[in-house]
Short mmCIF file of C-alpha atoms in Angstrom, two decimals:
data_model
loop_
_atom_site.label_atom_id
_atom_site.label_comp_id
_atom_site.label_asym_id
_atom_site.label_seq_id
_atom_site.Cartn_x
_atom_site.Cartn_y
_atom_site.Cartn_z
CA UNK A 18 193.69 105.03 119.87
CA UNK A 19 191.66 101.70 120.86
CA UNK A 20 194.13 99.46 122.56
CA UNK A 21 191.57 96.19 122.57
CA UNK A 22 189.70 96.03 119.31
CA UNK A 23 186.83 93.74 118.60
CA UNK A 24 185.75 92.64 115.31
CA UNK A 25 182.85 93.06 114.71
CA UNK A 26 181.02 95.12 116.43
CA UNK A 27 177.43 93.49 115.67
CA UNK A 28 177.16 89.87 114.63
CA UNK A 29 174.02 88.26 113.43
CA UNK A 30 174.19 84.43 113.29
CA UNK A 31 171.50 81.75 112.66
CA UNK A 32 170.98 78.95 115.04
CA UNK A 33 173.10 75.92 115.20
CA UNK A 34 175.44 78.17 112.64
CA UNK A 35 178.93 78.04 113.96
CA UNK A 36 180.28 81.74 114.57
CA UNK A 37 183.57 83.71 115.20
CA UNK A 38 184.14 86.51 117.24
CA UNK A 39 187.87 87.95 116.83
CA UNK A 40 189.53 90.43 119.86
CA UNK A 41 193.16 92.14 118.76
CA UNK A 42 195.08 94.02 121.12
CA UNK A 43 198.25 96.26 120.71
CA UNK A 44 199.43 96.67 124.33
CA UNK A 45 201.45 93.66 124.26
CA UNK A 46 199.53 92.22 127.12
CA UNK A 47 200.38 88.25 128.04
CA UNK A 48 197.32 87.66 129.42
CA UNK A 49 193.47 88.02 127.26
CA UNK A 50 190.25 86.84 128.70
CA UNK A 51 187.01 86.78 127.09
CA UNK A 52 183.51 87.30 128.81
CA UNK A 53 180.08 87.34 128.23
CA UNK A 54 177.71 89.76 129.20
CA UNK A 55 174.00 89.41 128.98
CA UNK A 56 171.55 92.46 129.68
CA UNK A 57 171.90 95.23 132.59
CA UNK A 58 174.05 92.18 133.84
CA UNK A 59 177.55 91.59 135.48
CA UNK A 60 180.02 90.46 133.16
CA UNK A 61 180.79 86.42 133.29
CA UNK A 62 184.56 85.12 132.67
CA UNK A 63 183.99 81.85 130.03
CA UNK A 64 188.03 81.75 129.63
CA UNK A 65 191.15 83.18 129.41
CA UNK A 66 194.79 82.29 127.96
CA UNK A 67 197.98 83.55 129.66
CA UNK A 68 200.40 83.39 126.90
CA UNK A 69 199.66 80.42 125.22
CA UNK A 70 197.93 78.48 127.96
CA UNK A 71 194.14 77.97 127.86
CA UNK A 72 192.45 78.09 131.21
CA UNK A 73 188.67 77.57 131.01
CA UNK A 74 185.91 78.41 133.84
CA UNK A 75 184.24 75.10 135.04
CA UNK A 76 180.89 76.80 134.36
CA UNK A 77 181.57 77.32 130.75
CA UNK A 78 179.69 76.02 128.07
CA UNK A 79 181.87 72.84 125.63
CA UNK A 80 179.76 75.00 123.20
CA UNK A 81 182.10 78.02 123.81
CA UNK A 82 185.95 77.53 122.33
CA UNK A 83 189.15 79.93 122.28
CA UNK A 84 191.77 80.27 119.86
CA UNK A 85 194.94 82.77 120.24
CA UNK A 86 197.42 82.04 117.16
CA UNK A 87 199.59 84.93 118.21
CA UNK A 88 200.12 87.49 121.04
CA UNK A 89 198.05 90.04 119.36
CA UNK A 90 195.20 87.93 118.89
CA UNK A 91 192.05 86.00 120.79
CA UNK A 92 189.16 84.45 119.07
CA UNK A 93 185.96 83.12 120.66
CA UNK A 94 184.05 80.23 118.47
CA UNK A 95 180.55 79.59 118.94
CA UNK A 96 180.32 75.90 117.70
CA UNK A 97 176.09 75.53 117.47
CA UNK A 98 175.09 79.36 119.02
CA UNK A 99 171.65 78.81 120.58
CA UNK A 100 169.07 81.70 121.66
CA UNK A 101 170.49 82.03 124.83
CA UNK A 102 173.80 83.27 123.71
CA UNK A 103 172.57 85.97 122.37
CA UNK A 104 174.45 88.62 124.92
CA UNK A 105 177.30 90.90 124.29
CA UNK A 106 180.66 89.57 124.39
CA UNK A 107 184.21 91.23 125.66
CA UNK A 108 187.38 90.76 125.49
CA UNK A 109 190.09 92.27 127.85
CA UNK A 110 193.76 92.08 128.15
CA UNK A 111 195.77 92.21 131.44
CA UNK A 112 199.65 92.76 131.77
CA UNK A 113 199.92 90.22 133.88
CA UNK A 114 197.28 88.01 136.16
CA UNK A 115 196.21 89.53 139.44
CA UNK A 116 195.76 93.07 140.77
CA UNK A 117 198.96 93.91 139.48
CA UNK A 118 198.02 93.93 136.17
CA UNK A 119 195.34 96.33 134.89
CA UNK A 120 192.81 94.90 132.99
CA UNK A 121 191.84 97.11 129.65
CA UNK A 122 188.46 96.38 127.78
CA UNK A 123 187.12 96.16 124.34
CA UNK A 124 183.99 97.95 123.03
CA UNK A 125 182.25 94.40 122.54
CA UNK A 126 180.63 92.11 119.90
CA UNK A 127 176.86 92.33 120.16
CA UNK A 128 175.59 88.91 119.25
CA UNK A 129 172.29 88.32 117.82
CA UNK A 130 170.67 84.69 117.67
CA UNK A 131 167.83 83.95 115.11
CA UNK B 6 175.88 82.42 144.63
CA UNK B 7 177.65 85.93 144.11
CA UNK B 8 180.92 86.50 145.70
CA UNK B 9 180.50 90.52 145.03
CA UNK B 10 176.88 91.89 146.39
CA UNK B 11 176.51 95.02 145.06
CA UNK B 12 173.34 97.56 145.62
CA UNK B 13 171.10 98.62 145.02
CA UNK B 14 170.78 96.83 141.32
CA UNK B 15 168.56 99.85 139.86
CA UNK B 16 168.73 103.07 140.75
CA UNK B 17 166.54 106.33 139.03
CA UNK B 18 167.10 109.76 140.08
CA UNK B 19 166.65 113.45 139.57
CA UNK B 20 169.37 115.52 138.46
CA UNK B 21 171.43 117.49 141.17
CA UNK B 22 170.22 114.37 143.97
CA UNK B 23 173.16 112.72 145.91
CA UNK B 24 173.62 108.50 145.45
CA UNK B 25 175.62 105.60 147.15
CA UNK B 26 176.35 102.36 145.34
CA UNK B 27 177.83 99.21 147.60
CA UNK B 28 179.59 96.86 146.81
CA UNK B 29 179.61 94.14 149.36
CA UNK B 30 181.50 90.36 150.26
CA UNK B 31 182.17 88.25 152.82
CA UNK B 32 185.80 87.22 151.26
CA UNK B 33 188.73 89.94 151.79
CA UNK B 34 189.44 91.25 148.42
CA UNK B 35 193.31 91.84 147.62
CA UNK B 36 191.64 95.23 145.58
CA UNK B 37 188.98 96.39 144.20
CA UNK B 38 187.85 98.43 141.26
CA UNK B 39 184.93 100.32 139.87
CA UNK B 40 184.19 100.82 136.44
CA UNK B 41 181.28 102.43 134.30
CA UNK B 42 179.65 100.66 131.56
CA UNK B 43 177.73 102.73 128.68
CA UNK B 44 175.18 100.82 126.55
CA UNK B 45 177.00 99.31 123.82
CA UNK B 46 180.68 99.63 125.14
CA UNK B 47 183.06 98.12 127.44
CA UNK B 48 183.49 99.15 130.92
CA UNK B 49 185.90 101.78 131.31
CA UNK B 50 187.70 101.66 134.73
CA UNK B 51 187.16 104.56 136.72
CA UNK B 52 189.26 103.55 140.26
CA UNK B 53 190.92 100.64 141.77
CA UNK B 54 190.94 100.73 146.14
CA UNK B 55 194.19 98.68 147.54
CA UNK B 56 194.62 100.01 151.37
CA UNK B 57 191.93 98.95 153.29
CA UNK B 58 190.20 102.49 154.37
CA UNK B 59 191.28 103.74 151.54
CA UNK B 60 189.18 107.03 150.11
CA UNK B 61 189.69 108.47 146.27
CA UNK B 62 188.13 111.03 144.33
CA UNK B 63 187.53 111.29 140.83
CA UNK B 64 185.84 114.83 140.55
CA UNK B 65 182.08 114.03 141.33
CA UNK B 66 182.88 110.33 143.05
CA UNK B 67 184.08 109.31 145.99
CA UNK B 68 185.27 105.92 146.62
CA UNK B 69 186.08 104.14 149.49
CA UNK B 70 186.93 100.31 150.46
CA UNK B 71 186.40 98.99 153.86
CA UNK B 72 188.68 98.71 156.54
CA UNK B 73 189.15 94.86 156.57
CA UNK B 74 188.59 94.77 152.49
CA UNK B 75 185.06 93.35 152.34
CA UNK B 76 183.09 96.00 151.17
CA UNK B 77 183.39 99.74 149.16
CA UNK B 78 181.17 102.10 148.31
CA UNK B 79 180.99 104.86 145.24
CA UNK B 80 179.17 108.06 146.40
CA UNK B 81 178.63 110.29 143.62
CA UNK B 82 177.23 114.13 144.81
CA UNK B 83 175.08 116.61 142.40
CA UNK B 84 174.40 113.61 139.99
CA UNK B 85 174.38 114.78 136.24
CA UNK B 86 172.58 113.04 133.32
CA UNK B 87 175.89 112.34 131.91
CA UNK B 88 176.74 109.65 135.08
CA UNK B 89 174.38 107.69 133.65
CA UNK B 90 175.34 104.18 132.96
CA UNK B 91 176.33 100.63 134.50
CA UNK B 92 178.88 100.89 137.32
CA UNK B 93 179.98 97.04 138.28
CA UNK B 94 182.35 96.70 140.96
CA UNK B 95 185.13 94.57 140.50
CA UNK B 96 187.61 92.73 142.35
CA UNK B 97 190.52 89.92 143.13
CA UNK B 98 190.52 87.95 146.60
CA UNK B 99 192.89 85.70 147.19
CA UNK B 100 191.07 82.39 146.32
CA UNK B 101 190.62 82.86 142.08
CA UNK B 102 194.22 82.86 141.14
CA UNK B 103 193.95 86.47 139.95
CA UNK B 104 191.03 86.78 137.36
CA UNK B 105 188.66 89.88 137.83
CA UNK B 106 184.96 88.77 139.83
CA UNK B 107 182.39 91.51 138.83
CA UNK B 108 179.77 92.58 141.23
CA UNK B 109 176.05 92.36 139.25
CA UNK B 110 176.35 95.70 138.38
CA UNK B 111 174.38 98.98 139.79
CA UNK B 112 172.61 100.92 136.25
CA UNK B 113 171.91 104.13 137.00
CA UNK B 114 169.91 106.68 135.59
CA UNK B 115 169.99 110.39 136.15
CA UNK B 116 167.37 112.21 134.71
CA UNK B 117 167.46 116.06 134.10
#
């Protein structure tokens, strides 16, 4: 049974047309992190909440925002998506920050820019 | 610049043929772990190294992380077209208040 789901799998968004990407988890996990992952490349941390505090990487984008109403939930928003953020996108969930806590992927969001 | 070097960055091989991936740093990492990433998925963890010297085996692969926790390695012997795939090392060092650093990744591809 998938533990970290990602909704949906493939998104297609226009330019400049604000976009939602929506991670769910049932493992009860405190901490949920969301990367991005462009071709054949390593994937990038943009931000990550531990329980209900935000923590955002310096390097990432005001473009790029988090929500996470709940436990079970973590949604990335794409205020004005340009063609260079066309990349796959995943979320993962971690017991706990640090090496104690094992980190457990999604399958991904595939976003498409036109 | 990249905390985790890993090599090589593209590798193409024959079927049955022997391979090393590295994963190199000049931090100490607190662990490390290797995962496998298949086109359109997440990665999937395979390992994670704690003890520096450390050696594990998962069938096929061999992993290893340096004695002073800089560097590991995944060694996989009689490569099968099924290993194909992304591995990225992975890995927390003391300085990034325990998020996950990725390695650029290693994508390999065994042909039969």
């Amino acid at each position: 049974d998938a533990m970290v789901i990602q909704n949906p799998r493939y998104q297609v968004t226009q330019f400049g047309k604000p976009v939602t990407l929506s991670c769910s988890q049932t493992l009860n996990h405190n901490v949920m992190y969301w990367y991005q992952q462009k071709s054949s490349q390593a994937p990038k941390l943009l931000f990550h909440y531990y329980d209900k505090d935000f923590n955002n990487e310096a390097d990432t984008p005001d473009n790029f925002q988090s929500r996470r109403p709940n436990t079970s939930f973590c949604f990335l928003d794409i205020r004005s998506p340009g063609l260079g953020d066309a990349a796959m996108y995943l979320c993962a969930t971690s017991s706990r920050l640090g090496d104690s806590g094992r980190y457990t992927f999604g399958s991904g969001t595939r976003l498409t820019v036109v | 610049t990249q905390l985790l070097e890993q090599s090589p960055q593209f590798l193409s091989i024959q079927e049955g043929e022997n391979l090393t991936v590295y994963c190199n740093s000049s931090s100490v990492f607190s662990s490390l772990q290797w995962y496998r990433q298949e086109p359109g998925e997440g990665p999937v963890l395979l390992v994670t190294v704690v003890t520096g010297g450390e050696v594990k085996k998962l069938k096929r692969l061999t992993f290893q992380f340096g004695d002073a926790r800089k560097d590991s390695s995944l060694h996989i012997t009689a490569a099968q077209p099924g290993d194909t795939g992304l591995y990225l090392c992975a890995g927390f060092y003391s300085g990034n208040t325990g998020k996950l650093i990725f390695g650029q990744g290693t994508t390999l591809q065994v042909k039969p």
